[in-house]
Coordinates of C-alpha atoms (C1' of nucleotides) in Angstrom, one line a residue:
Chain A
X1089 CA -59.1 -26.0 -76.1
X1090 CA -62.7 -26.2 -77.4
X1091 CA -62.0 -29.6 -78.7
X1092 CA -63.3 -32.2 -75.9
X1093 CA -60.6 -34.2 -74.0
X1094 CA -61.4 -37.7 -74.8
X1095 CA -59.2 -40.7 -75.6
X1096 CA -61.0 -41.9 -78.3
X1097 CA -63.4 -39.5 -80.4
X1098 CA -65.3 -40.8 -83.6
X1099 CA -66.5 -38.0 -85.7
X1100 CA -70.4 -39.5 -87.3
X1101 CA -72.0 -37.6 -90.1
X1102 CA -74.9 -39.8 -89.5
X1103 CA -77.0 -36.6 -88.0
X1104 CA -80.1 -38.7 -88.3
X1105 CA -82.6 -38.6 -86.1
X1106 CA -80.4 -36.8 -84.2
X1107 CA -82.5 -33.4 -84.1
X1108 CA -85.9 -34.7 -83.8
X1109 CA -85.7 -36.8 -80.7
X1110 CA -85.2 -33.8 -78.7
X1111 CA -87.4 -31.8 -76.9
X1112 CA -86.3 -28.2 -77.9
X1113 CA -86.2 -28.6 -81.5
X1114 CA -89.2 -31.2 -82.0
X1115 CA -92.1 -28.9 -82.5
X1116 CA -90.4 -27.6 -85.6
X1117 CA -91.8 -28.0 -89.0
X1118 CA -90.0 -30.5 -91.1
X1119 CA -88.3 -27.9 -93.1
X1120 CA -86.9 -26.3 -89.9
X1121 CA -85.8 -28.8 -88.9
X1122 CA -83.6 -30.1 -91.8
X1123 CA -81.9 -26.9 -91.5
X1124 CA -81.2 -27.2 -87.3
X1125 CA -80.2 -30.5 -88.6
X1126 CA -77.4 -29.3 -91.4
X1127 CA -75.9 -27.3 -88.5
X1128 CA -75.5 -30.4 -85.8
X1129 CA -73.1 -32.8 -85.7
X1130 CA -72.8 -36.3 -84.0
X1131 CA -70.4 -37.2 -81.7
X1132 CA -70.4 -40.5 -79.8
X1133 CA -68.7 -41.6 -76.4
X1134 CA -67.9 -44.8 -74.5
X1135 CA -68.6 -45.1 -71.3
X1136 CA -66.2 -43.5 -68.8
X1137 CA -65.1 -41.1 -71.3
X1138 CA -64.4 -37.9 -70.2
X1139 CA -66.2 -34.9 -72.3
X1140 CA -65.6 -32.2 -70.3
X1141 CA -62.4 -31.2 -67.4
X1142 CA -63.3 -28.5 -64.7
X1143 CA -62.9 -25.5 -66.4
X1144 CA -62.8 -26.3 -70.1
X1145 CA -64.2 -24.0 -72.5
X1146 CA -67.5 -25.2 -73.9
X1147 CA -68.5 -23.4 -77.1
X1148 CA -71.3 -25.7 -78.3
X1149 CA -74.9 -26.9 -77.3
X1150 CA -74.9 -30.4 -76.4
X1151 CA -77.7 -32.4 -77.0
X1152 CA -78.0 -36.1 -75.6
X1153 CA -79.3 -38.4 -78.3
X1154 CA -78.4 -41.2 -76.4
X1155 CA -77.2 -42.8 -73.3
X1156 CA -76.6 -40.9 -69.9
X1157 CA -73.9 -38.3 -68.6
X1158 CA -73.1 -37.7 -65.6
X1159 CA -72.0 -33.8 -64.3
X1160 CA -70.3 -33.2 -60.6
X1161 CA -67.9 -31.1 -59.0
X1162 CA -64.6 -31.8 -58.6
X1163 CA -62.8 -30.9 -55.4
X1164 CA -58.8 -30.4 -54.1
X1165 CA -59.4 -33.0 -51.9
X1166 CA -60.1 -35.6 -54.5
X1167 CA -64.1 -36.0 -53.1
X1168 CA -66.7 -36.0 -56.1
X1169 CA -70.0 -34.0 -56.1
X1170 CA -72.6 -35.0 -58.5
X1171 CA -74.9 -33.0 -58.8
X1172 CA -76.7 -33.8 -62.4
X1173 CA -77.7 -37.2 -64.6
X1174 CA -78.1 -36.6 -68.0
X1175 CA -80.6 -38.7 -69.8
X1176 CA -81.8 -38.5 -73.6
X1177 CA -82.9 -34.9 -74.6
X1178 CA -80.8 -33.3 -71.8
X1179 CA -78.4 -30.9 -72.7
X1180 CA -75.4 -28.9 -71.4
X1181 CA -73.8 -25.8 -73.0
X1182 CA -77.0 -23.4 -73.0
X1183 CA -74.7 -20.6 -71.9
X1184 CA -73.0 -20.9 -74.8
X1185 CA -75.4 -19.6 -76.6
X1186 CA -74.7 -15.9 -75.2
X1187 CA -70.9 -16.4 -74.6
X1188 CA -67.7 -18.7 -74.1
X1189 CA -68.0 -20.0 -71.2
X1190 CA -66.3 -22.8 -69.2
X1191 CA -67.2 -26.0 -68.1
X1192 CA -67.9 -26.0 -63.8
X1193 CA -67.1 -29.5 -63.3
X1194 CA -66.4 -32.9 -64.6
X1195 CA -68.5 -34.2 -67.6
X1196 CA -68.8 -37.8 -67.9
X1197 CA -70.2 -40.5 -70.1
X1198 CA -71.9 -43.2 -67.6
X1199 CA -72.6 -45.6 -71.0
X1200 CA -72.1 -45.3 -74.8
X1201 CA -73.3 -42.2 -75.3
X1202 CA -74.5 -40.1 -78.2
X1203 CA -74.6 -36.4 -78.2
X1204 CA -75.5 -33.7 -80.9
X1205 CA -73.3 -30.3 -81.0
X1206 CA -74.4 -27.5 -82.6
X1207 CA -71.6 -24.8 -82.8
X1208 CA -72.2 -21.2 -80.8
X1209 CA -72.4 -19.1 -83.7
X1210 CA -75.0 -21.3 -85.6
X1211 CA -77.2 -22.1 -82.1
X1212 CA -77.4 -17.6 -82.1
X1213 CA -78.2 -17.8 -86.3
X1214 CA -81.2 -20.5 -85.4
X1215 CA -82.1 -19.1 -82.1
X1216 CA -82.4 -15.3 -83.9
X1217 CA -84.5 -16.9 -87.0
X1218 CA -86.4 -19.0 -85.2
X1219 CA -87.6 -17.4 -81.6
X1220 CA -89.7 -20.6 -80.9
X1221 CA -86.0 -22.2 -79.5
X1222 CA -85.5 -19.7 -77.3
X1223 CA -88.7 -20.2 -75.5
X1224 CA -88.5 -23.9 -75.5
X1225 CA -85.2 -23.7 -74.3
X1226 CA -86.0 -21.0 -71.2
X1227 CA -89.0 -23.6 -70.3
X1228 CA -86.1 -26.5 -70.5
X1229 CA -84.0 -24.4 -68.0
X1230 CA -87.3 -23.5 -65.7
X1231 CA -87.5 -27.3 -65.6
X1232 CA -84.1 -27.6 -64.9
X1233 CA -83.4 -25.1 -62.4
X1234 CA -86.5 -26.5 -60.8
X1235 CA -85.1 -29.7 -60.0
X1236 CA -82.1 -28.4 -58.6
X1237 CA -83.9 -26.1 -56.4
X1238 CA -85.3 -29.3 -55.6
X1239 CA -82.3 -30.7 -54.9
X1240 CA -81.0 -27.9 -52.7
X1241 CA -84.2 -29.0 -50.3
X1242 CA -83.2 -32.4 -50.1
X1243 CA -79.3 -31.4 -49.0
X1244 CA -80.3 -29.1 -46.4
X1245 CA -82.3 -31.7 -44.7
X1246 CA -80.0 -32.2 -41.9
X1247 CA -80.2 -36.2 -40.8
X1248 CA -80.3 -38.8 -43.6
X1249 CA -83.2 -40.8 -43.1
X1250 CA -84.9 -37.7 -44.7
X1251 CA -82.7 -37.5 -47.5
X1252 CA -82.6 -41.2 -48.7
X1253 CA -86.5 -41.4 -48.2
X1254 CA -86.8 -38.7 -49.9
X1255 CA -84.6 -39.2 -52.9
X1256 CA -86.0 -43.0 -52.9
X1257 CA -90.0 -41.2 -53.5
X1258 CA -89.0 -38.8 -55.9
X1259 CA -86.8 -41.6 -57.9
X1260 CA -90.0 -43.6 -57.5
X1261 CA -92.4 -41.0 -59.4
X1262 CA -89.5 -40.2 -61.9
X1263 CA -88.2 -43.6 -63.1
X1264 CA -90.7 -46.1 -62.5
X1265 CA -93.8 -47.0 -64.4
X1266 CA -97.1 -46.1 -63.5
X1267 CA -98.2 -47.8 -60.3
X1268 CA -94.8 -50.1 -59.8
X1269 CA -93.3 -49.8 -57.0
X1270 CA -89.4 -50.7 -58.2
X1271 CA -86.9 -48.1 -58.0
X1272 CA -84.3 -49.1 -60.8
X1273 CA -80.9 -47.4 -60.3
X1274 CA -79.5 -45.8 -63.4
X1275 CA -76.3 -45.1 -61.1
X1276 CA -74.3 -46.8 -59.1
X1277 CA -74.7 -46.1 -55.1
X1278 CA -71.3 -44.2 -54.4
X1279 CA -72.3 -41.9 -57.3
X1280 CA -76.1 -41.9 -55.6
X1281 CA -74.5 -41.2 -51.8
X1282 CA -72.6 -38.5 -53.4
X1283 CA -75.6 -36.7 -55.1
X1284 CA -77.1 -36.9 -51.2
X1285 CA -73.9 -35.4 -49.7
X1286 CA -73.2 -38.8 -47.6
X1287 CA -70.6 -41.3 -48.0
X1288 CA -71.3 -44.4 -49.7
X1289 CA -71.0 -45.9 -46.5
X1290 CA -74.0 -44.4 -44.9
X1291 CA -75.8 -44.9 -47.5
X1292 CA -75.3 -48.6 -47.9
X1293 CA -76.2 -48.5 -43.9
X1294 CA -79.6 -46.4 -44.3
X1295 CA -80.6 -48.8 -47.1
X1296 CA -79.8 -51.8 -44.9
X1297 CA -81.8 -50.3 -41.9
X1298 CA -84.7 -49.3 -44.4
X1299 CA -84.7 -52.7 -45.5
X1300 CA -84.4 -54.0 -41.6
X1301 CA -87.6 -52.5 -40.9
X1302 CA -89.0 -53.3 -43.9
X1303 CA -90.2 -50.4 -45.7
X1304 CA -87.9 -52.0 -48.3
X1305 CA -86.6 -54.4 -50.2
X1306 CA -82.7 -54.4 -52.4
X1307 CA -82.8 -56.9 -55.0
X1308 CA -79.3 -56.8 -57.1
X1309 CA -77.3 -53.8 -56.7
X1310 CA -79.4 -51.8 -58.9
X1311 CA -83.4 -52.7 -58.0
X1312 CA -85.2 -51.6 -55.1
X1313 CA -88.7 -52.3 -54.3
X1314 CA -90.6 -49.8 -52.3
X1315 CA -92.6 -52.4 -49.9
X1316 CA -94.2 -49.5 -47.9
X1317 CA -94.4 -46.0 -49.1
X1318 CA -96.3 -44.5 -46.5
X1319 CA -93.1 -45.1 -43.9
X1320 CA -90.7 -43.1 -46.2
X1321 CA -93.1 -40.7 -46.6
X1322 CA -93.0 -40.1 -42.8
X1323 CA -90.1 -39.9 -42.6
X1324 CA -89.1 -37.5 -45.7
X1325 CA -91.5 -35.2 -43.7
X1326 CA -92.1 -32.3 -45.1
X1327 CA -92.7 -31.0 -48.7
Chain B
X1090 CA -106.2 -17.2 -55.7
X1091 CA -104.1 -15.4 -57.7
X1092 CA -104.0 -12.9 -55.6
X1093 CA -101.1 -12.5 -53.7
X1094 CA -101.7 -12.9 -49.9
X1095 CA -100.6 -9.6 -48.2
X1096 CA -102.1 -7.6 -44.9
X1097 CA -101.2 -5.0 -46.7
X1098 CA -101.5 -4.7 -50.5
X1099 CA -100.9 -1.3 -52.0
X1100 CA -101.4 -0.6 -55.7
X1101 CA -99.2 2.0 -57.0
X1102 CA -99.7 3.3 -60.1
X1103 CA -96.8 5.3 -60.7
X1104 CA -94.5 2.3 -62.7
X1105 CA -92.1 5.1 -63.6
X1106 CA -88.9 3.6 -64.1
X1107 CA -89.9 0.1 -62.3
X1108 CA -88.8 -1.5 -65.9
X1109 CA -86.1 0.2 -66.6
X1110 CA -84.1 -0.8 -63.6
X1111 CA -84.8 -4.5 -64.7
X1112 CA -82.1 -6.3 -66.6
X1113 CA -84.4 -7.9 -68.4
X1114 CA -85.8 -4.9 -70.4
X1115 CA -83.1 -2.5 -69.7
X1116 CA -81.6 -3.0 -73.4
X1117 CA -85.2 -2.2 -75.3
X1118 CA -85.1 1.2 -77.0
X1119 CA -86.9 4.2 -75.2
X1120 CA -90.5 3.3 -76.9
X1121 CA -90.3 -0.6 -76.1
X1122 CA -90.2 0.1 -72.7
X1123 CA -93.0 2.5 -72.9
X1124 CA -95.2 0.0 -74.0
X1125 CA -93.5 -2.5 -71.6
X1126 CA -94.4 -0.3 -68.9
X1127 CA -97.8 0.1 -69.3
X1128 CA -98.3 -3.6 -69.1
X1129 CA -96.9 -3.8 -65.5
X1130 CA -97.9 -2.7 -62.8
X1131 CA -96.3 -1.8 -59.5
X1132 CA -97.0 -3.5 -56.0
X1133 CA -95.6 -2.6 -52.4
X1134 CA -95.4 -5.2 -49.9
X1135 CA -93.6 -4.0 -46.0
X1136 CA -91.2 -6.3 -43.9
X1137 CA -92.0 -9.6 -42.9
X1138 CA -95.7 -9.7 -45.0
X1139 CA -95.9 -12.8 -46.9
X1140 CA -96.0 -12.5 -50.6
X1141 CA -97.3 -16.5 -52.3
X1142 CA -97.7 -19.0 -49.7
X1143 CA -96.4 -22.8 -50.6
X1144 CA -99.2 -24.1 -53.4
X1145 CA -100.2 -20.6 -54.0
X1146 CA -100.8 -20.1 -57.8
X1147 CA -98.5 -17.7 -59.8
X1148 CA -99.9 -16.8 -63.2
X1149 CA -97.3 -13.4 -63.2
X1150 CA -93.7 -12.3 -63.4
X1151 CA -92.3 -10.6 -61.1
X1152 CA -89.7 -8.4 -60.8
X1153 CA -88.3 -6.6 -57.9
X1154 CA -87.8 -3.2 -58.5
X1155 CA -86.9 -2.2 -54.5
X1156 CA -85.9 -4.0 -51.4
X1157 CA -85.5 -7.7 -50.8
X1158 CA -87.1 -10.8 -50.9
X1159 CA -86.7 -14.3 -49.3
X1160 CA -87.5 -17.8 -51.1
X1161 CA -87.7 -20.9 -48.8
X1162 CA -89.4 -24.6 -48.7
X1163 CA -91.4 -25.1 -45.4
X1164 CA -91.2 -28.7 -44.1
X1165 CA -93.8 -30.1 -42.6
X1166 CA -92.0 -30.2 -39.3
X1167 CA -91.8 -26.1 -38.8
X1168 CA -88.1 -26.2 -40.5
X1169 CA -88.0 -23.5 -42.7
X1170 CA -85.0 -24.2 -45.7
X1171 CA -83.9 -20.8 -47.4
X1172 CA -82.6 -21.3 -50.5
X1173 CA -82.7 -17.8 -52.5
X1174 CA -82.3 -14.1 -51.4
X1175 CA -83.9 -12.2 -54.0
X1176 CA -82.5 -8.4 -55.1
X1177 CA -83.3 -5.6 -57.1
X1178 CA -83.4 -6.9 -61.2
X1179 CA -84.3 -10.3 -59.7
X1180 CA -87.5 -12.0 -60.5
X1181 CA -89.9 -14.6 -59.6
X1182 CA -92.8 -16.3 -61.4
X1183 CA -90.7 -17.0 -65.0
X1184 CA -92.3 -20.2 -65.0
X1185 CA -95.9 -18.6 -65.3
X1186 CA -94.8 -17.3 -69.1
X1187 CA -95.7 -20.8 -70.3
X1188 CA -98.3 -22.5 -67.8
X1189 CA -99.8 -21.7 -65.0
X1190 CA -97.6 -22.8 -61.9
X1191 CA -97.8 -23.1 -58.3
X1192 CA -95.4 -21.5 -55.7
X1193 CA -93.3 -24.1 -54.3
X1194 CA -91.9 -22.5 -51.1
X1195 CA -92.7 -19.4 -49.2
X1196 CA -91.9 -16.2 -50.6
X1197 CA -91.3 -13.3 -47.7
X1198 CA -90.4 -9.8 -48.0
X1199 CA -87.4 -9.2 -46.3
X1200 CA -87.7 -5.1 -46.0
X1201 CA -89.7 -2.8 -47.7
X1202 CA -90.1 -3.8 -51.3
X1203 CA -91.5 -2.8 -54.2
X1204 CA -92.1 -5.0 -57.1
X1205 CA -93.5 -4.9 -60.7
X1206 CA -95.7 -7.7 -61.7
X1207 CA -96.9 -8.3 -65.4
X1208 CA -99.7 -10.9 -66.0
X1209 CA -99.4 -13.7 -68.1
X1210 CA -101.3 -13.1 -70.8
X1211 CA -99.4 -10.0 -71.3
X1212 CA -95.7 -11.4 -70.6
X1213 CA -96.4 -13.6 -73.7
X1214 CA -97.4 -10.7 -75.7
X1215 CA -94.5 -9.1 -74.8
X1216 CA -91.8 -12.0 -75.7
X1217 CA -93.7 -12.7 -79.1
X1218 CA -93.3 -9.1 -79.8
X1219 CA -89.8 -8.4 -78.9
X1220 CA -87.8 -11.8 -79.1
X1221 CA -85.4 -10.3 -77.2
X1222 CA -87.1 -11.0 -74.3
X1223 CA -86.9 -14.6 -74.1
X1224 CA -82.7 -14.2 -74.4
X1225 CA -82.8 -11.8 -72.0
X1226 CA -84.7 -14.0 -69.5
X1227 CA -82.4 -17.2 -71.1
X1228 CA -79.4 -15.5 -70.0
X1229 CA -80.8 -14.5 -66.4
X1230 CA -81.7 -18.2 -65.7
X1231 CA -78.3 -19.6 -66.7
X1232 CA -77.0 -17.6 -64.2
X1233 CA -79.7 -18.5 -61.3
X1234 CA -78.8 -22.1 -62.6
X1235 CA -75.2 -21.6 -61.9
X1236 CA -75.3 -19.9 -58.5
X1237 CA -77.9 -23.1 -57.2
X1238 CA -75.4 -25.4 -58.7
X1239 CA -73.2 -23.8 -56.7
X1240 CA -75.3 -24.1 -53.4
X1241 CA -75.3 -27.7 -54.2
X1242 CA -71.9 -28.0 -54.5
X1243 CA -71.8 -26.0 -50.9
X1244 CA -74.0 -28.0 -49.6
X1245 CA -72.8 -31.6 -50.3
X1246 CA -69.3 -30.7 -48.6
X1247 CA -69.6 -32.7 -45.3
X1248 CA -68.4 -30.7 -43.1
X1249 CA -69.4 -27.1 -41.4
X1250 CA -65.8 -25.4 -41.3
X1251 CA -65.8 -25.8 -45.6
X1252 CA -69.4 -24.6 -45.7
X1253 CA -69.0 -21.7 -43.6
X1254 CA -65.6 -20.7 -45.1
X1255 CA -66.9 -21.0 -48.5
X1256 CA -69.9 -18.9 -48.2
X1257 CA -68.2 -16.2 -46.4
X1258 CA -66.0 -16.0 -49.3
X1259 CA -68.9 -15.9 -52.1
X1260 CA -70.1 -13.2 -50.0
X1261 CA -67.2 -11.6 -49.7
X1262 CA -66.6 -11.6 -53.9
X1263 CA -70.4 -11.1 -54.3
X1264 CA -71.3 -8.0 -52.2
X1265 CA -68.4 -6.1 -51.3
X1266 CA -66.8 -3.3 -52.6
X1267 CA -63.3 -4.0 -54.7
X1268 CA -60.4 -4.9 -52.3
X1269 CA -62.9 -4.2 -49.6
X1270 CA -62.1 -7.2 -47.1
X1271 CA -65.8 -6.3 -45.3
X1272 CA -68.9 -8.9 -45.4
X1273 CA -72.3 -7.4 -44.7
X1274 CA -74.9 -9.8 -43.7
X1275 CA -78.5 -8.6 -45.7
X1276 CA -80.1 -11.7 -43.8
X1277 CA -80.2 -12.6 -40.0
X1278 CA -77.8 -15.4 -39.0
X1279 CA -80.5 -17.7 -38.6
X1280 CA -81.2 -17.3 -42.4
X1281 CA -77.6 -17.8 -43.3
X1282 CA -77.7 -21.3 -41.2
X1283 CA -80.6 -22.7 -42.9
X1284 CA -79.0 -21.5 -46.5
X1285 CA -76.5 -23.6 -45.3
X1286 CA -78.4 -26.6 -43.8
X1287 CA -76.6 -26.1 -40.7
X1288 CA -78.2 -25.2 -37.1
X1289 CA -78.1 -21.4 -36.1
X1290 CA -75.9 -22.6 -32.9
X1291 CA -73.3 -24.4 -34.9
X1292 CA -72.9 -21.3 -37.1
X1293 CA -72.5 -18.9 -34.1
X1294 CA -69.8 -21.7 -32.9
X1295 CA -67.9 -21.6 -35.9
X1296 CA -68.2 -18.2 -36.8
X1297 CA -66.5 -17.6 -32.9
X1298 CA -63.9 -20.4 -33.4
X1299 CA -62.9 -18.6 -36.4
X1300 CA -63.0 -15.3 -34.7
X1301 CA -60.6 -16.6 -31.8
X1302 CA -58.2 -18.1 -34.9
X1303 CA -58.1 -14.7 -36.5
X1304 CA -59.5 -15.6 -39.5
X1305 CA -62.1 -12.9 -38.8
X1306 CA -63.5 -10.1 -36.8
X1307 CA -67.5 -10.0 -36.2
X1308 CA -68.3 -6.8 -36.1
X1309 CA -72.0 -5.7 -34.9
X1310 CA -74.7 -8.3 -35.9
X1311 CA -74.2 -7.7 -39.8
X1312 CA -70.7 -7.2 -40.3
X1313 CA -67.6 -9.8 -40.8
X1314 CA -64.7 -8.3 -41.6
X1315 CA -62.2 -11.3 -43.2
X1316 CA -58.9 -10.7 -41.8
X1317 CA -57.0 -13.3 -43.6
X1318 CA -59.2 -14.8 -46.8
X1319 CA -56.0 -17.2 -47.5
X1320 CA -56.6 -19.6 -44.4
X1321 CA -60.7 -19.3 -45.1
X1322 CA -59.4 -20.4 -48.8
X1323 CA -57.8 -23.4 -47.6
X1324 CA -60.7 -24.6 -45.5
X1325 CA -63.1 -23.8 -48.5
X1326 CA -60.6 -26.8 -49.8
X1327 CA -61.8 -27.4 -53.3
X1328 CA -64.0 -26.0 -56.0
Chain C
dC403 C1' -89.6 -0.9 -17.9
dG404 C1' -91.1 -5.3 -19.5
dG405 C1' -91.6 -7.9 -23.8
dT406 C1' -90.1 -10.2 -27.9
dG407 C1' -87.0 -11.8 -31.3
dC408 C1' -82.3 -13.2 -32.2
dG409 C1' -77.8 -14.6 -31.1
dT410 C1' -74.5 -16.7 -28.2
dT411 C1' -72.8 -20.2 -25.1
dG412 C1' -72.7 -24.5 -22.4
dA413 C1' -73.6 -29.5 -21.5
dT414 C1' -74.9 -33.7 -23.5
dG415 C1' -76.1 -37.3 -26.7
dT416 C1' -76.4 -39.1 -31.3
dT417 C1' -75.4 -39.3 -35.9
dG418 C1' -72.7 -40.1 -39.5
dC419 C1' -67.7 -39.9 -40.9
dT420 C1' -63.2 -42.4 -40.9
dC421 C1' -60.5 -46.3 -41.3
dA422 C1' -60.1 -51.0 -42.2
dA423 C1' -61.3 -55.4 -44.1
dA424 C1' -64.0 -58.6 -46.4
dG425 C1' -67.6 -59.8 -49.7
dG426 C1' -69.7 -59.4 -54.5
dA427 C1' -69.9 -58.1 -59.0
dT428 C1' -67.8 -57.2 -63.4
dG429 C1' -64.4 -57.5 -66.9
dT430 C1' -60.1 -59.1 -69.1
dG431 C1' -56.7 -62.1 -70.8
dG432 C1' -55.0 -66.5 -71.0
Chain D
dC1361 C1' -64.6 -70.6 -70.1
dC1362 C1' -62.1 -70.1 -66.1
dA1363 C1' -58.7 -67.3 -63.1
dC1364 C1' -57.5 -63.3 -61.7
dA1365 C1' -57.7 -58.3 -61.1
dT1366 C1' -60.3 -54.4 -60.3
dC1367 C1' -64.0 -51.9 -58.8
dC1368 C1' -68.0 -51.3 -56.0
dT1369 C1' -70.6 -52.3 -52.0
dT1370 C1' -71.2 -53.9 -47.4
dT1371 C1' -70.2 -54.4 -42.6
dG1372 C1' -67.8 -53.4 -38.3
dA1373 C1' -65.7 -50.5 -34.5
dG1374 C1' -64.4 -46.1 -32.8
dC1375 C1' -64.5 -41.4 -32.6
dA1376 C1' -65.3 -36.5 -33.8
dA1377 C1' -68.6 -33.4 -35.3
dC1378 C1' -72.8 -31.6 -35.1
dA1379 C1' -77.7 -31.4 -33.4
dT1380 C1' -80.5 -30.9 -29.5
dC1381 C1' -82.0 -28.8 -25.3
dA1382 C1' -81.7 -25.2 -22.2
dA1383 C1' -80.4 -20.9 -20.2
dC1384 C1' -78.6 -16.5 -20.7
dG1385 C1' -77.4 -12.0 -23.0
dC1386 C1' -78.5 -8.4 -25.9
dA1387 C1' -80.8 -5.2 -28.8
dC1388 C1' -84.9 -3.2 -30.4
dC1389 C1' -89.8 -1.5 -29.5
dG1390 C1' -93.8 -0.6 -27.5

DNA sequence: CGGTGCGTTGATGTTGCTCAAAGGATGTGG
DNA sequence: CCACATCCTTTGAGCAACATCAACGCACCG
């Protein structure tokens, strides 16, 4: 079962630029790189495909050339937890690297998605010949782990004013260009409200009270324009 | 100030076998560690002294060798979120093998605790030298990954009953004996509420409402002894 | 013996979840 | 290109759960 469930999987020998567009490898000399490149392979996704059930093996690192996955927990009772957005350069599978190991969660493609696998066995053979990927991928994980830690401090914030302020500043200073104040979803809100541990519900009430006051303003369902920073700032708080 | 903050800041210089303990080096032969060892350095900190303040610069790893440590964000309002207990083999400051980082959150000595620090410079020596390193330290983030993915996951179940039923069970796997059916607390309840974003109080209340079912038996001010894991399973739910 | 830090318990109020229904957006097939 | 179906979001009303505030108990330590 180390094939990914997906119900409709086209195979691309196209490896391209595949290798070279992502952070880990792209230091590499040209020549290193060819070779990282022999061992990858191109696998593509439409959106809503599933790559990964709860508790499938994963065998392979995963590189996202393009488009966006989305990771989350699953739970008995049907709820959702998502707890991760890939974007291009992400990747999942780094335990692999040290042994089989199975998949916590759902994996997801949110749009037509490329991804680049590179088998376990040949991810040890280029991580032992060249030592550089190992360091570039322990600063990847420091990032990583980072941002969930990150994460973690927003969920224990116990009233949701905080955490929608919050999460509405730091997707402010991650997604928007310099100086603009939009706030352009790359999700849509249930999946957002879920991230924050709420229902959908109240967070479609939060952002209609934000808006009310008018430290906000929702254009479409996907664009928010910060009109006042300074009030979410007070009331994230802290940190 | 890359000093660590202490009242009390003994240097030891008797690292004897502070790296051999460590996961992290405990598979170099007997003359790799030699050399390991005389680039750390051994540092004793007592209960309740501070070791890096929010901001405070770490340009060192460090790895505990004895006792415990506490890692929390501080909010502005006086909350104080805990989000990692820290053990022997664990280590902070893997961030400071690439660029020099800041602390976010308080680190706190939890008990008398001894810790081995090497500097930068000399950490990067080190994992040039002996590539091993680096796989070593890959490996032990994947895990610290997983177990705050797991927090999340905690954390974004709505309600308290699931949280507190859940953790009691990670405890339960995590720091008991085999078959033992005994939970022993290494942080004051208050510590174990804000790990879960909950209040102290509705802890107390749940831990007591699942006392009076018989779910449990709170024993002392440390001990919970889990007197039927299948009904704390079913209000865990999921995951 | 008095002080301090932590945990428990109680009363009360608010927040945010639940259930339900309607409004928009998006996509598909005729 | 429109009509319909589906999915997502919004809004409303009611209620349960949890936070807050406050007082008390308890252990540990000087």
């Amino acid at each position: 079962m180390d094939v990914p469930k997906t119900t409709c999987n086209h195979e691309k020998k196209q490896t391209a630029s595949c290798v070279k567009i992502v952070p880990i490898f792209n230091t590499l000399s040209e020549g290193e790189m060819k070779k990282v490149e022999s061992h990858a392979q191109a696998r593509q996704y439409k959106k809503g495909e599933i790559l990964f059930f709860d508790g499938d093996i994963i065998d392979q690192l995963m590189i996202i050339h393009r488009g966006k996955l989305k990771q989350s927990h699953l739970l008995e009772s049907g709820e959702e937890h998502v707890y991760r957005i890939l974007s291009v350069g992400d990747f999942i599978g780094e335990y692999a690297i040290f042994e089989e190991s199975k998949s916590e969660g759902l994996v997801e493609a949110l749009e037509e998605t490329e991804i680049c696998v590179i088998p376990r066995e040949e991810i040890q053979l280029l991580v032992a010949e060249y030592p550089v990927i190992a360091l570039k991928l322990l600063k990847e994980l420091s990032h990583r782990l980072k941002s969930t830690e990150n994460l973690v401090n927003l969920l224990q914030m116990q009233n949701i004013d905080q955490r929608v302020a919050t999460v509405l500043l730091q997707l402010l200073k991650n997604t928007s260009v310099e100086g603009e104040m939009i706030v352009t979803l790359e999700i849509r809100k249930g999946d957002l409200a879920s991230y924050l541990g709420i229902t959908p519900e109240s967070l479609s009430r939060k952002l209609s009270s934000f808006q009310r006051e008018g430290w906000i303003h929702l254009k479409g369902q996907r664009e928010i324009h910060i009109k006042n920073k300074d009030a979410l700032l007070q009331i994230a708080g802290g940190e």
